[in-house]
Structures are given as C-alpha cells and as structure tokens.
Short mmCIF file of C-alpha atoms and ligand atoms in Angstrom, two decimals:
data_model
loop_
_atom_site.label_atom_id
_atom_site.label_comp_id
_atom_site.label_asym_id
_atom_site.label_seq_id
_atom_site.Cartn_x
_atom_site.Cartn_y
_atom_site.Cartn_z
CA UNK A 12 230.90 113.90 17.67
CA UNK A 13 233.17 110.99 18.48
CA UNK A 14 233.69 107.36 17.54
CA UNK A 15 233.91 104.12 19.48
CA UNK A 16 234.26 100.37 18.85
CA UNK A 17 231.30 98.23 17.74
CA UNK A 18 230.05 95.82 20.41
CA UNK A 19 229.29 93.24 17.70
CA UNK A 20 232.13 93.34 15.16
CA UNK A 21 234.82 95.71 16.58
CA UNK A 22 234.27 98.04 13.61
CA UNK A 23 234.21 101.83 13.98
CA UNK A 24 230.97 103.32 15.33
CA UNK A 25 230.39 106.86 14.11
CA UNK A 26 228.21 109.08 16.27
CA UNK A 27 225.20 110.82 14.67
CA UNK A 28 223.12 112.05 17.63
CA UNK A 29 224.09 113.52 21.01
CA UNK A 30 221.26 113.69 23.55
CA UNK A 31 223.50 115.15 26.24
CA UNK A 32 223.91 114.43 29.91
CA UNK A 33 221.23 112.00 31.05
CA UNK A 34 220.26 110.23 34.28
CA UNK A 35 219.18 106.58 34.50
CA UNK A 36 215.76 106.49 32.84
CA UNK A 37 214.14 104.14 35.34
CA UNK A 38 215.71 105.46 38.57
CA UNK A 39 213.06 107.69 40.14
CA UNK A 40 214.67 109.60 43.03
CA UNK A 41 212.88 110.09 46.34
CA UNK A 42 213.01 113.55 47.93
CA UNK A 43 216.17 112.69 49.92
CA UNK A 44 218.01 111.40 46.82
CA UNK A 45 217.66 114.55 44.74
CA UNK A 46 221.10 115.81 43.79
CA UNK A 47 222.74 112.37 44.14
CA UNK A 48 221.82 110.90 40.78
CA UNK A 49 224.09 109.09 38.33
CA UNK A 50 224.56 110.77 34.94
CA UNK A 51 226.21 109.68 31.70
CA UNK A 52 226.42 110.98 28.12
CA UNK A 53 223.65 109.61 25.91
CA UNK A 54 224.72 109.52 22.26
CA UNK A 55 224.22 107.04 19.44
CA UNK A 56 226.16 106.06 16.38
CA UNK A 57 226.23 103.47 13.60
CA UNK A 58 228.93 100.89 12.92
CA UNK A 59 230.52 101.56 9.57
CA UNK A 60 231.15 97.83 9.08
CA UNK A 61 228.04 95.94 10.27
CA UNK A 62 225.55 98.88 10.41
CA UNK A 63 224.48 98.15 13.98
CA UNK A 64 223.13 101.32 15.62
CA UNK A 65 224.31 101.54 19.22
CA UNK A 66 225.03 103.84 22.14
CA UNK A 67 228.44 105.44 22.45
CA UNK A 68 228.64 104.88 26.23
CA UNK A 69 227.59 101.96 28.43
CA UNK A 70 225.89 102.20 31.80
CA UNK A 71 226.94 99.33 34.14
CA UNK A 72 224.13 96.76 34.16
CA UNK A 73 223.72 96.63 37.95
CA UNK A 74 223.00 100.37 38.01
CA UNK A 75 219.91 99.83 35.84
CA UNK A 76 218.67 96.38 36.82
CA UNK A 77 218.57 95.86 40.55
CA UNK A 78 216.21 95.48 43.50
CA UNK A 79 214.56 98.84 42.79
CA UNK A 80 213.90 98.40 39.05
CA UNK A 81 210.35 99.77 38.84
CA UNK A 82 209.03 98.57 35.45
CA UNK A 83 206.28 95.97 35.78
CA UNK A 84 205.30 94.47 32.42
CA UNK A 85 201.81 93.58 33.66
CA UNK A 86 201.02 97.29 34.20
CA UNK A 87 199.53 97.56 30.69
CA UNK A 88 196.45 95.54 29.70
CA UNK A 89 197.53 95.67 26.05
CA UNK A 90 200.93 94.17 26.92
CA UNK A 91 199.31 91.49 29.12
CA UNK A 92 197.19 90.40 26.16
CA UNK A 93 200.20 90.62 23.82
CA UNK A 94 202.31 88.27 25.96
CA UNK A 95 199.47 85.87 26.60
CA UNK A 96 199.04 85.62 22.82
CA UNK A 97 202.75 84.89 22.33
CA UNK A 98 202.69 82.21 25.05
CA UNK A 99 199.66 80.56 23.45
CA UNK A 100 201.37 80.70 20.06
CA UNK A 101 204.45 78.91 21.44
CA UNK A 102 202.32 76.33 23.28
CA UNK A 103 200.48 75.46 20.06
CA UNK A 104 203.62 75.71 17.87
CA UNK A 105 207.30 75.47 18.83
CA UNK A 106 206.50 73.92 22.23
CA UNK A 107 204.02 71.32 20.91
CA UNK A 108 206.56 68.49 21.21
CA UNK A 109 207.49 65.95 23.89
CA UNK A 110 208.74 67.51 27.15
CA UNK A 111 209.34 71.00 25.75
CA UNK A 112 211.49 73.60 27.53
CA UNK A 113 211.39 77.40 27.17
CA UNK A 114 213.82 79.97 28.59
CA UNK A 115 212.94 83.64 28.86
CA UNK A 116 215.55 86.38 29.18
CA UNK A 117 214.13 89.33 31.14
CA UNK A 118 210.97 87.59 32.34
CA UNK A 119 210.13 90.55 34.60
CA UNK A 120 206.94 89.95 36.63
CA UNK A 121 206.08 86.72 34.80
CA UNK A 122 203.69 88.34 32.32
CA UNK A 123 204.49 85.68 29.67
CA UNK A 124 205.75 82.69 31.68
CA UNK A 125 202.60 82.62 33.87
CA UNK A 126 200.66 81.22 30.89
CA UNK A 127 203.44 78.68 30.23
CA UNK A 128 203.48 77.66 33.91
CA UNK A 129 199.69 77.23 33.95
CA UNK A 130 200.01 74.91 30.94
CA UNK A 131 202.47 72.74 32.93
CA UNK A 132 205.35 73.32 30.51
CA UNK A 133 209.00 73.32 31.71
CA UNK A 134 210.37 76.84 31.79
CA UNK A 135 212.81 79.18 33.47
CA UNK A 136 213.03 82.96 33.46
CA UNK A 137 216.26 84.90 33.93
CA UNK A 138 215.43 88.09 35.81
CA UNK A 139 218.10 89.98 37.77
CA UNK A 140 215.77 92.72 39.07
CA UNK A 141 214.71 91.54 42.51
CA UNK A 142 211.22 92.92 43.08
CA UNK A 143 209.85 92.16 39.63
CA UNK A 144 211.37 88.65 39.80
CA UNK A 145 209.68 88.11 43.18
CA UNK A 146 206.33 89.10 41.64
CA UNK A 147 206.81 86.36 39.00
CA UNK A 148 207.79 83.78 41.63
CA UNK A 149 204.59 84.59 43.55
CA UNK A 150 202.65 83.60 40.45
CA UNK A 151 204.37 80.19 40.47
CA UNK A 152 206.84 81.02 37.69
CA UNK A 153 210.34 79.50 37.99
CA UNK A 154 212.81 82.39 38.05
CA UNK A 155 216.60 82.66 38.35
CA UNK A 156 217.63 86.01 39.83
CA UNK A 157 220.59 86.24 37.45
CA UNK A 158 221.68 88.02 34.32
CA UNK A 159 221.56 85.73 31.29
CA UNK A 160 224.98 85.53 29.61
CA UNK A 161 227.38 82.87 28.33
CA UNK A 162 228.16 81.63 31.85
CA UNK A 163 224.63 81.40 33.29
CA UNK A 164 223.31 79.92 30.02
CA UNK A 165 225.85 77.10 30.31
CA UNK A 166 224.59 76.40 33.85
CA UNK A 167 221.02 76.01 32.62
CA UNK A 168 222.13 73.77 29.73
CA UNK A 169 223.74 71.54 32.34
CA UNK A 170 220.82 71.48 34.79
CA UNK A 171 217.85 71.46 32.37
CA UNK A 172 219.10 70.37 28.98
CA UNK A 173 218.61 72.20 25.68
CA UNK A 174 215.91 74.83 25.16
CA UNK A 175 213.37 74.54 22.35
CA UNK A 176 212.63 78.24 22.62
CA UNK A 177 214.68 81.10 24.03
CA UNK A 178 212.51 84.20 24.16
CA UNK A 179 213.15 87.82 25.11
CA UNK A 180 211.01 90.95 24.79
CA UNK A 181 212.39 94.43 25.28
CA UNK A 182 215.56 93.03 26.80
CA UNK A 183 218.10 92.03 24.10
CA UNK A 184 218.43 95.64 22.94
CA UNK A 185 219.31 96.51 26.57
CA UNK A 186 222.44 94.35 26.57
CA UNK A 187 225.78 95.78 25.34
CA UNK A 188 227.51 92.42 26.01
CA UNK A 189 225.44 90.87 23.24
CA UNK A 190 228.28 88.63 22.09
CA UNK A 191 228.10 86.84 25.44
CA UNK A 192 224.31 86.48 25.03
CA UNK A 193 224.72 84.93 21.58
CA UNK A 194 227.39 82.55 22.88
CA UNK A 195 224.91 81.57 25.63
CA UNK A 196 222.15 81.06 23.07
CA UNK A 197 224.43 78.78 21.04
CA UNK A 198 225.21 76.70 24.12
CA UNK A 199 221.62 76.40 25.30
CA UNK A 200 219.53 76.16 22.12
CA UNK A 201 218.35 72.73 20.93
CA UNK A 202 219.57 71.82 17.40
CA UNK A 203 216.19 72.75 15.91
CA UNK A 204 215.27 75.36 18.54
CA UNK A 205 214.56 79.06 18.00
CA UNK A 206 215.78 82.23 19.65
CA UNK A 207 212.96 84.77 19.36
CA UNK A 208 213.29 88.38 20.48
CA UNK A 209 211.33 91.56 19.96
CA UNK A 210 212.60 95.08 20.40
CA UNK A 211 211.97 98.64 19.15
CA UNK A 212 212.66 98.85 15.42
CA UNK A 213 215.09 101.40 14.00
CA UNK A 214 212.84 101.71 10.94
CA UNK A 215 209.92 102.90 13.10
CA UNK A 216 212.12 105.14 15.25
CA UNK A 217 213.42 106.99 12.20
CA UNK A 218 210.00 107.14 10.48
CA UNK A 219 208.25 108.44 13.61
CA UNK A 220 211.22 110.54 14.72
CA UNK A 221 210.74 108.94 18.13
CA UNK A 222 214.08 110.00 19.56
CA UNK A 223 212.73 109.22 23.04
CA UNK A 224 213.17 105.50 22.25
CA UNK A 225 216.83 106.23 22.90
CA UNK A 226 217.80 105.93 26.58
CA UNK A 227 220.22 104.00 28.80
CA UNK A 228 218.32 100.70 28.54
CA UNK A 229 217.92 100.88 24.75
CA UNK A 230 221.58 100.33 23.99
CA UNK A 231 220.96 98.91 20.49
CA UNK A 232 218.42 100.13 17.92
CA UNK A 233 218.03 97.05 15.74
CA UNK A 234 217.40 96.80 12.01
CA UNK A 235 216.83 93.50 10.18
CA UNK A 236 220.00 94.08 8.19
CA UNK A 237 222.21 94.47 11.27
CA UNK A 238 220.54 91.56 13.11
CA UNK A 239 221.01 89.29 10.09
CA UNK A 240 224.72 90.17 9.92
CA UNK A 241 225.10 89.69 13.67
CA UNK A 242 223.47 86.24 13.62
CA UNK A 243 225.70 85.15 10.74
CA UNK A 244 228.85 86.09 12.69
CA UNK A 245 227.82 83.58 15.37
CA UNK A 246 226.85 80.61 13.20
CA UNK A 247 223.19 81.52 13.56
CA UNK A 248 220.68 82.66 10.96
CA UNK A 249 217.80 85.15 10.87
CA UNK A 250 214.88 83.07 9.57
CA UNK A 251 211.81 85.19 10.26
CA UNK A 252 210.80 88.78 11.04
CA UNK A 253 207.46 90.21 12.02
CA UNK A 254 206.60 93.86 12.53
CA UNK A 255 204.67 94.62 15.71
CA UNK A 256 202.62 97.66 16.70
CA UNK A 257 203.47 97.48 20.42
CA UNK A 258 205.78 99.99 22.14
CA UNK A 259 205.74 102.39 19.23
CA UNK A 260 206.78 99.85 16.59
CA UNK A 261 208.93 96.77 17.07
CA UNK A 262 210.21 93.81 15.11
CA UNK A 263 210.16 90.21 16.35
CA UNK A 264 213.25 88.39 15.09
CA UNK A 265 213.43 84.59 14.91
CA UNK A 266 216.93 83.13 14.83
CA UNK A 267 217.87 79.48 14.33
CA UNK A 268 221.16 77.62 14.01
CA UNK A 269 222.66 78.32 10.56
CA UNK A 270 221.13 75.96 8.00
CA UNK A 271 218.58 74.49 10.44
CA UNK A 272 215.58 76.30 8.92
CA UNK A 273 214.84 77.93 5.61
CA UNK A 274 214.59 81.74 6.03
CA UNK A 275 211.17 83.11 5.13
CA UNK A 276 210.91 85.53 2.23
CA UNK A 277 209.85 88.35 4.61
CA UNK A 278 213.45 88.54 5.89
CA UNK A 279 214.84 89.50 2.49
CA UNK A 280 211.80 91.74 1.88
CA UNK A 281 212.33 93.76 5.06
CA UNK A 282 216.06 94.13 4.41
CA UNK A 283 215.34 95.25 0.84
CA UNK A 284 212.87 97.83 2.18
CA UNK A 285 215.52 99.08 4.66
CA UNK A 286 218.08 99.38 1.87
CA UNK A 287 215.59 101.21 -0.37
CA UNK A 288 215.05 103.87 2.30
CA UNK A 289 218.78 104.01 3.09
CA UNK A 290 218.27 103.19 6.73
CA UNK A 291 221.91 102.16 7.13
CA UNK A 292 223.15 105.45 5.62
CA UNK A 293 224.65 107.99 8.01
CA UNK A 294 222.99 110.78 6.01
CA UNK A 295 219.54 109.34 6.84
CA UNK A 296 220.49 109.10 10.50
CA UNK A 297 221.87 112.65 10.54
CA UNK A 298 218.55 113.88 9.13
CA UNK A 299 216.83 112.07 11.98
CA UNK A 300 219.19 113.84 14.41
CA UNK A 301 218.32 117.22 12.87
CA UNK A 302 214.59 116.45 13.22
CA UNK A 303 215.17 115.62 16.89
CA UNK A 304 216.64 119.08 17.53
CA UNK A 305 213.67 120.71 15.74
CA UNK A 306 211.17 118.75 17.85
CA UNK A 307 213.00 119.83 21.03
CA UNK A 308 212.87 123.51 20.04
CA UNK A 309 209.19 123.28 19.05
CA UNK A 310 208.17 121.45 22.19
CA UNK A 311 209.92 123.85 24.55
CA UNK A 312 208.48 126.88 22.69
CA UNK A 313 204.98 125.35 22.87
CA UNK A 314 205.19 124.59 26.58
CA UNK A 315 206.55 128.07 27.37
CA UNK A 316 203.79 129.72 25.34
CA UNK A 317 201.05 127.72 27.08
CA UNK A 318 202.53 128.39 30.55
CA UNK A 319 202.89 132.10 29.80
CA UNK A 320 199.16 132.13 28.94
CA UNK A 321 198.47 130.73 32.43
CA UNK A 322 197.61 127.13 31.45
CA UNK A 323 198.39 124.16 33.62
CA UNK A 324 200.32 121.34 31.92
CA UNK A 325 200.85 117.87 33.36
CA UNK A 326 202.70 114.85 32.01
CA UNK A 327 200.90 111.55 31.38
CA UNK A 328 203.01 108.44 32.14
CA UNK A 329 206.42 108.56 33.88
CA UNK A 330 207.88 106.42 31.11
CA UNK A 331 211.55 105.58 30.73
CA UNK A 332 211.33 107.44 27.40
CA UNK A 333 210.25 110.64 29.11
CA UNK A 334 213.65 110.91 30.83
CA UNK A 335 215.23 111.50 27.41
CA UNK A 336 212.61 114.09 26.47
CA UNK A 337 212.65 116.07 29.71
CA UNK A 338 216.43 116.06 30.11
CA UNK A 339 217.24 116.74 26.44
CA UNK A 340 214.66 119.55 26.29
CA UNK A 341 215.22 120.93 29.83
CA UNK A 342 211.59 120.41 30.91
CA UNK A 343 211.20 120.73 34.69
CA UNK A 344 208.41 121.51 37.18
CA UNK A 345 208.29 125.13 35.96
CA UNK A 346 206.74 123.88 32.70
CA UNK A 347 205.07 120.57 33.73
CA UNK A 348 203.47 120.66 37.21
CA UNK A 349 203.47 116.91 37.79
CA UNK A 350 203.43 113.58 35.94
CA UNK A 351 200.68 111.06 36.67
CA UNK A 352 201.47 107.36 36.55
CA UNK A 353 199.75 104.12 37.55
CA UNK A 354 202.94 102.50 38.99
CA UNK A 355 202.94 102.68 42.82
CA UNK A 356 206.76 102.41 42.92
CA UNK A 357 207.06 105.68 40.94
CA UNK A 358 204.39 107.65 42.82
CA UNK A 359 205.61 110.17 45.40
CA UNK A 360 209.00 110.21 43.68
CA UNK A 361 210.44 112.55 41.05
CA UNK A 362 211.31 112.29 37.36
CA UNK A 363 214.99 111.40 36.80
CA UNK A 364 217.23 114.44 36.40
CA UNK A 365 214.44 116.99 35.99
CA UNK A 366 212.63 116.40 39.31
CA UNK A 367 209.00 116.78 38.33
CA UNK A 368 206.78 115.24 41.07
CA UNK A 369 205.03 111.97 40.15
CA UNK A 370 201.46 111.48 41.32
CA UNK A 371 198.98 108.59 41.09
CA UNK A 372 196.83 108.28 37.97
CA UNK A 373 193.78 109.46 39.93
CA UNK A 374 195.34 112.93 40.32
CA UNK A 375 194.84 113.50 36.58
CA UNK A 376 191.09 114.14 36.82
CA UNK A 377 191.18 115.89 40.20
CA UNK A 378 190.84 118.42 38.62
CA UNK A 379 191.82 117.92 34.98
CA UNK A 380 194.70 120.16 33.78
CA UNK A 381 194.37 122.30 30.65
CA UNK A 382 197.02 120.36 28.72
CA UNK A 383 198.53 116.90 29.10
CA UNK A 384 201.90 116.01 27.61
CA UNK A 385 201.55 112.41 26.41
CA UNK A 386 204.82 110.83 27.52
CA UNK A 387 203.26 107.32 27.28
CA UNK A 388 202.45 107.75 23.57
CA UNK A 389 203.34 104.09 23.01
CA UNK A 390 200.23 103.20 25.04
CA UNK A 391 198.08 105.75 23.19
CA UNK A 392 195.07 103.53 22.36
CA UNK A 393 194.76 102.21 25.90
CA UNK A 394 195.03 105.72 27.36
CA UNK A 395 192.63 107.42 24.91
CA UNK A 396 190.02 104.73 25.62
CA UNK A 397 190.05 105.39 29.36
CA UNK A 398 190.67 109.14 29.41
CA UNK A 399 187.83 110.34 27.20
CA UNK A 400 186.66 112.62 30.04
CA UNK A 401 189.75 114.81 29.64
CA UNK A 402 188.86 116.09 26.19
CA UNK A 403 185.18 116.34 27.15
CA UNK A 404 186.26 118.65 29.99
CA UNK A 405 188.03 120.84 27.41
CA UNK A 406 191.52 119.41 27.88
CA UNK A 407 194.01 118.98 25.05
CA UNK A 408 196.82 116.49 24.55
CA UNK A 409 200.30 117.61 23.58
CA UNK A 410 202.16 115.11 21.40
CA UNK A 411 205.72 115.37 20.09
CA UNK A 412 205.92 112.25 17.88
CA UNK A 413 206.38 112.55 14.90
CA UNK A 414 206.12 116.33 15.49
CA UNK A 415 204.70 118.70 18.08
CA UNK A 416 200.92 118.99 17.84
CA UNK A 417 197.98 119.75 20.12
CA UNK A 418 194.52 118.22 20.11
N1 LIG B 13 210.17 91.20 28.96
C1 LIG B 13 209.44 92.20 29.70
C2 LIG B 13 208.59 93.04 28.79
O1 LIG B 13 208.78 93.03 27.59
O2 LIG B 13 207.73 93.76 29.30
C3 LIG B 13 210.38 93.09 30.52
C4 LIG B 13 211.15 94.11 29.76
S1 LIG B 13 212.11 95.16 30.80
C5 LIG B 13 212.13 96.64 29.82
C6 LIG B 13 213.74 94.51 30.65
C7 LIG B 13 214.01 93.42 31.67
O3 LIG B 13 215.21 92.73 31.33
C8 LIG B 13 214.17 93.93 33.09
O4 LIG B 13 213.23 93.30 33.93
C9 LIG B 13 215.63 93.60 33.42
O5 LIG B 13 215.83 93.30 34.78
C10 LIG B 13 215.90 92.42 32.52
N2 LIG B 13 217.31 92.17 32.13
C11 LIG B 13 218.26 93.07 31.80
N3 LIG B 13 219.41 92.43 31.46
C12 LIG B 13 219.17 91.11 31.55
C13 LIG B 13 219.95 89.92 31.32
N4 LIG B 13 221.22 89.96 30.91
N5 LIG B 13 219.35 88.72 31.55
C14 LIG B 13 218.07 88.64 31.95
N6 LIG B 13 217.29 89.72 32.17
C15 LIG B 13 217.83 90.94 31.97
P1 LIG B 14 207.03 102.44 29.36
O1 LIG B 14 206.71 103.39 28.26
O2 LIG B 14 208.46 102.55 29.81
O3 LIG B 14 206.47 101.12 29.01
O4 LIG B 14 206.27 102.90 30.69
C1 LIG B 14 204.90 103.09 30.72
C2 LIG B 14 204.56 103.89 31.96
O5 LIG B 14 203.29 104.49 31.75
C3 LIG B 14 204.46 103.03 33.21
O6 LIG B 14 205.11 103.69 34.30
C4 LIG B 14 202.96 102.96 33.47
C5 LIG B 14 202.44 104.23 32.85
N1 LIG B 14 201.07 104.14 32.37
C6 LIG B 14 200.11 104.94 32.95
O7 LIG B 14 200.40 105.72 33.85
N2 LIG B 14 198.81 104.82 32.49
C7 LIG B 14 198.47 103.94 31.51
O8 LIG B 14 197.30 103.87 31.14
C8 LIG B 14 199.49 103.13 30.91
C9 LIG B 14 199.15 102.17 29.82
C10 LIG B 14 200.78 103.27 31.36
ZN1 LIG B 15 229.82 96.45 13.81
#
C-alpha cells in the first residue's frame, strides 16, 4: 500500500484497495491486438485532508478517449429516457430565460443535447472521442471534438459568451485534472449559472460493495462531503444534491458561484448521513476492501464449481466494469465461454486483458447457456424485462453485487 498526492488539495492520499494490474476498461482488442494491450496498476485511496477518494495512478486521457472509444450513451433505453428527462427539466427551468446557452462536457452521441437542439436552444458539447462525437453531429448537435479544460472553456467563453448551465454525466469523475475543469467552469459560467454533474456515488459503492465501479475511467469516487470541500476551494458552492438510481447509484451535484444561491437543506442532510456512517473513515474503506477480496474468492469458487459440473456460463454485457471483475478475479474463457453485448463496436472482439470472446446479444438465446454472469447489473431492470425467456428455459443468473448469489 502506498501514498500519493491529492489531485484536489495536494494532501496525502492513503491507499486502501489494490485491484492489481488492469487493462483499459473500454479498449476491446481485436484478434490481432491480443498481447499488445496497455496495463497499469488500479488502486484507490482517500485524501487525509479533503477526503476525496481517488485512484493512485493516472492513465493518459488520450489512451482512453479517442477515435475508438466504444461507449454509446444511447445504447440503453433507460438512459435515453433519463437524459431526455434532464433536458426537459433544464428547458423548463434553468434555461427558461432569454437566449439561454448550455454546455455539456462529455456529450457522447448527443443523447441529451439532441433534445436541446430540437428545442432550438443554443448549446455546445465537448466530446473528444471521434466516433461518438460524429454520431451526435449527425443528429444536428453542435459538438467540439476537444477535451474540456481551462483552456478550451476560455475559448467558448470568448466565442459564445457565458453559459447558464454546464452539465456533465459520467464524465467529471473521469478527469484527474479536475482543477483545470473547475477553473474552466469559473471562466465560462454565467454569474447566476449552475454547474450540474452526476457520477457514481461513493455511498452506494460502499453500501453495495460494487468494487467494479472502480476502473481507469472512474478516477474519482465522489461523496457530497468531498465535493462540497472541493467547490469551496474554487470559490464555488455545492447548493443541491439528488440521489439517482441510474448506473448502480449516483448523485447529481449542483454547484453555483459562492454566495449566488442558497444551498438546499438536502446538502447538509446528505453530508450528515455520510458522517454518521463514517464514509470518510479509512477503517470503513478498508472494510470495503476486505469485502471485495471475499467477493472475488466466492465468485471464482462458484464459477469453478459450476464449470466442473459441466455447466456453460456466459457473461451478459461487456461493460467497462467487467474489466475490473474479470482481471481482478482472473476470469477468462476457461470459466466464461463468451460475453454477449448489444454494441456492434465490441462484437467480434475480446474482453480487455482476459480475452473472452464478445458476441452479439442474439447469441444469448441461441441456445441459452445454463448460467449467465450479470456484468451489466447496473442495467438490471431493462435486462430482466427483455430476458424473461432465459429463466423460463431453466437458466440462472449469477450476481456478485452486493455478494455472490444465483437465481
Ligand atoms: N455523458 C454520457 C453519458 O452519461 O452517458 C457519456 C459518458 S462517457 C462514460 C464519458 C465521456 O466523456 C466520453 O464520451 C469521453 O470521450 C468524454 N470525456 C472524457 N474527458 C473529457 C473532457 N475533458 N471533456 C469532454 N469530454 C470528455
Ligand atoms: P456500461 O455498464 O459501461 O454502461 O456498459 C453497458 C454495456 O452493456 C454496453 O456495452 C451495452 C451492454 N448492454 C447489453 O448488452 N444489453 C442491454 O440490455 C443493456 C442495457 C446493455
Ligand atoms: Zn485532498
């Protein structure tokens, strides 16, 4: 266990969980690329000063977010509805003013900005990953193929004026250079504007023992306490929080310029709840780390037992999260025959590091396997609704969050 320097406050980050040597979670090698993958050490710690939970090592941003980035936000019907709801909320709320302007960081395939574009509202999305950005542009969304940071934010302030809303989903936690992002937000945000972002919540990760939320892209695991302290360091203020059920449990944070808005009582309530459960205590986080090791041992023993009894096991959903699970647990094609996934860019390729073949979703029922390891557990409701035939055919799901269970 080692220590490093906090990306937010330069305090000392103490490691509490080592998930070992890991590949990029969203880089799915083709047959010819096997053996040439990039690896790094995936470990997390907590800052002793500001309590921000963060990775011990950084992966260069261009390695993760480039032309080949394969995650398309519109791939899930639940997420499409989620983002349409957020866009409608902004249109009827923060953007219901003369000539409003919204900026999205990590706009991906335009899943949110499409609704804004259709309403004729000024917008721009920052999206460095080429193919997903092109998909948004095809929908008419205005996209800049750049990383948002202090420099690019200043450019947009100059060309478009101040933003009433800066929004980001599942992106801010990906960014180690968060100080540069916050400087950019300060430059670009209108005096009474809001910076709204939603990301996986440390409180849910610890409660559900969902260690697979930790991977290269999830550099920070946010808590309300750490986000409040971070905002204050930059002359900003956390004014609202909302817990969300999507992606296994997230929080939406609303940040304004310090003193511009009165913080809602839910901010203090959530921080009090975090303090009551000692979320910012290294002992709590070490217990979480111990639970992670138990889940790994249980899962591997279960898979080996089922395989020894002659059962076929397949994975459901080649999620970024599954890279952590398969690499930490050492799960390869000897235990899981293939992983089915709806994303064409992943099909015909292999899981990062562990090289399990990825097949189209249709392969799942042709014929059904005996057991399916639910890697996409964050999309559980959507998947259970459409895969009822699997259980009817006698199949069983294998889950590992919050513990290993079959059914
Ligand atoms: N917002 C979408 C959602 O919630 O489904 C996409 C989330 S995806 C996990 C993260 C996205 O952030 C990727 O498309 C990536 O290219 C983009 N990204 C990463 N760093 C960024 C930065 N500094 N500025 C803008 N986008 C960034
Ligand atoms: P994520 O957990 O990183 O969001 O990735 C979800 C992956 O799961 C993505 O590759 C698409 C896949 N998926 C399916 O294969 N079937 C489904 O029904 C859903 C909702 C997702
Ligand atoms: Zn710190």
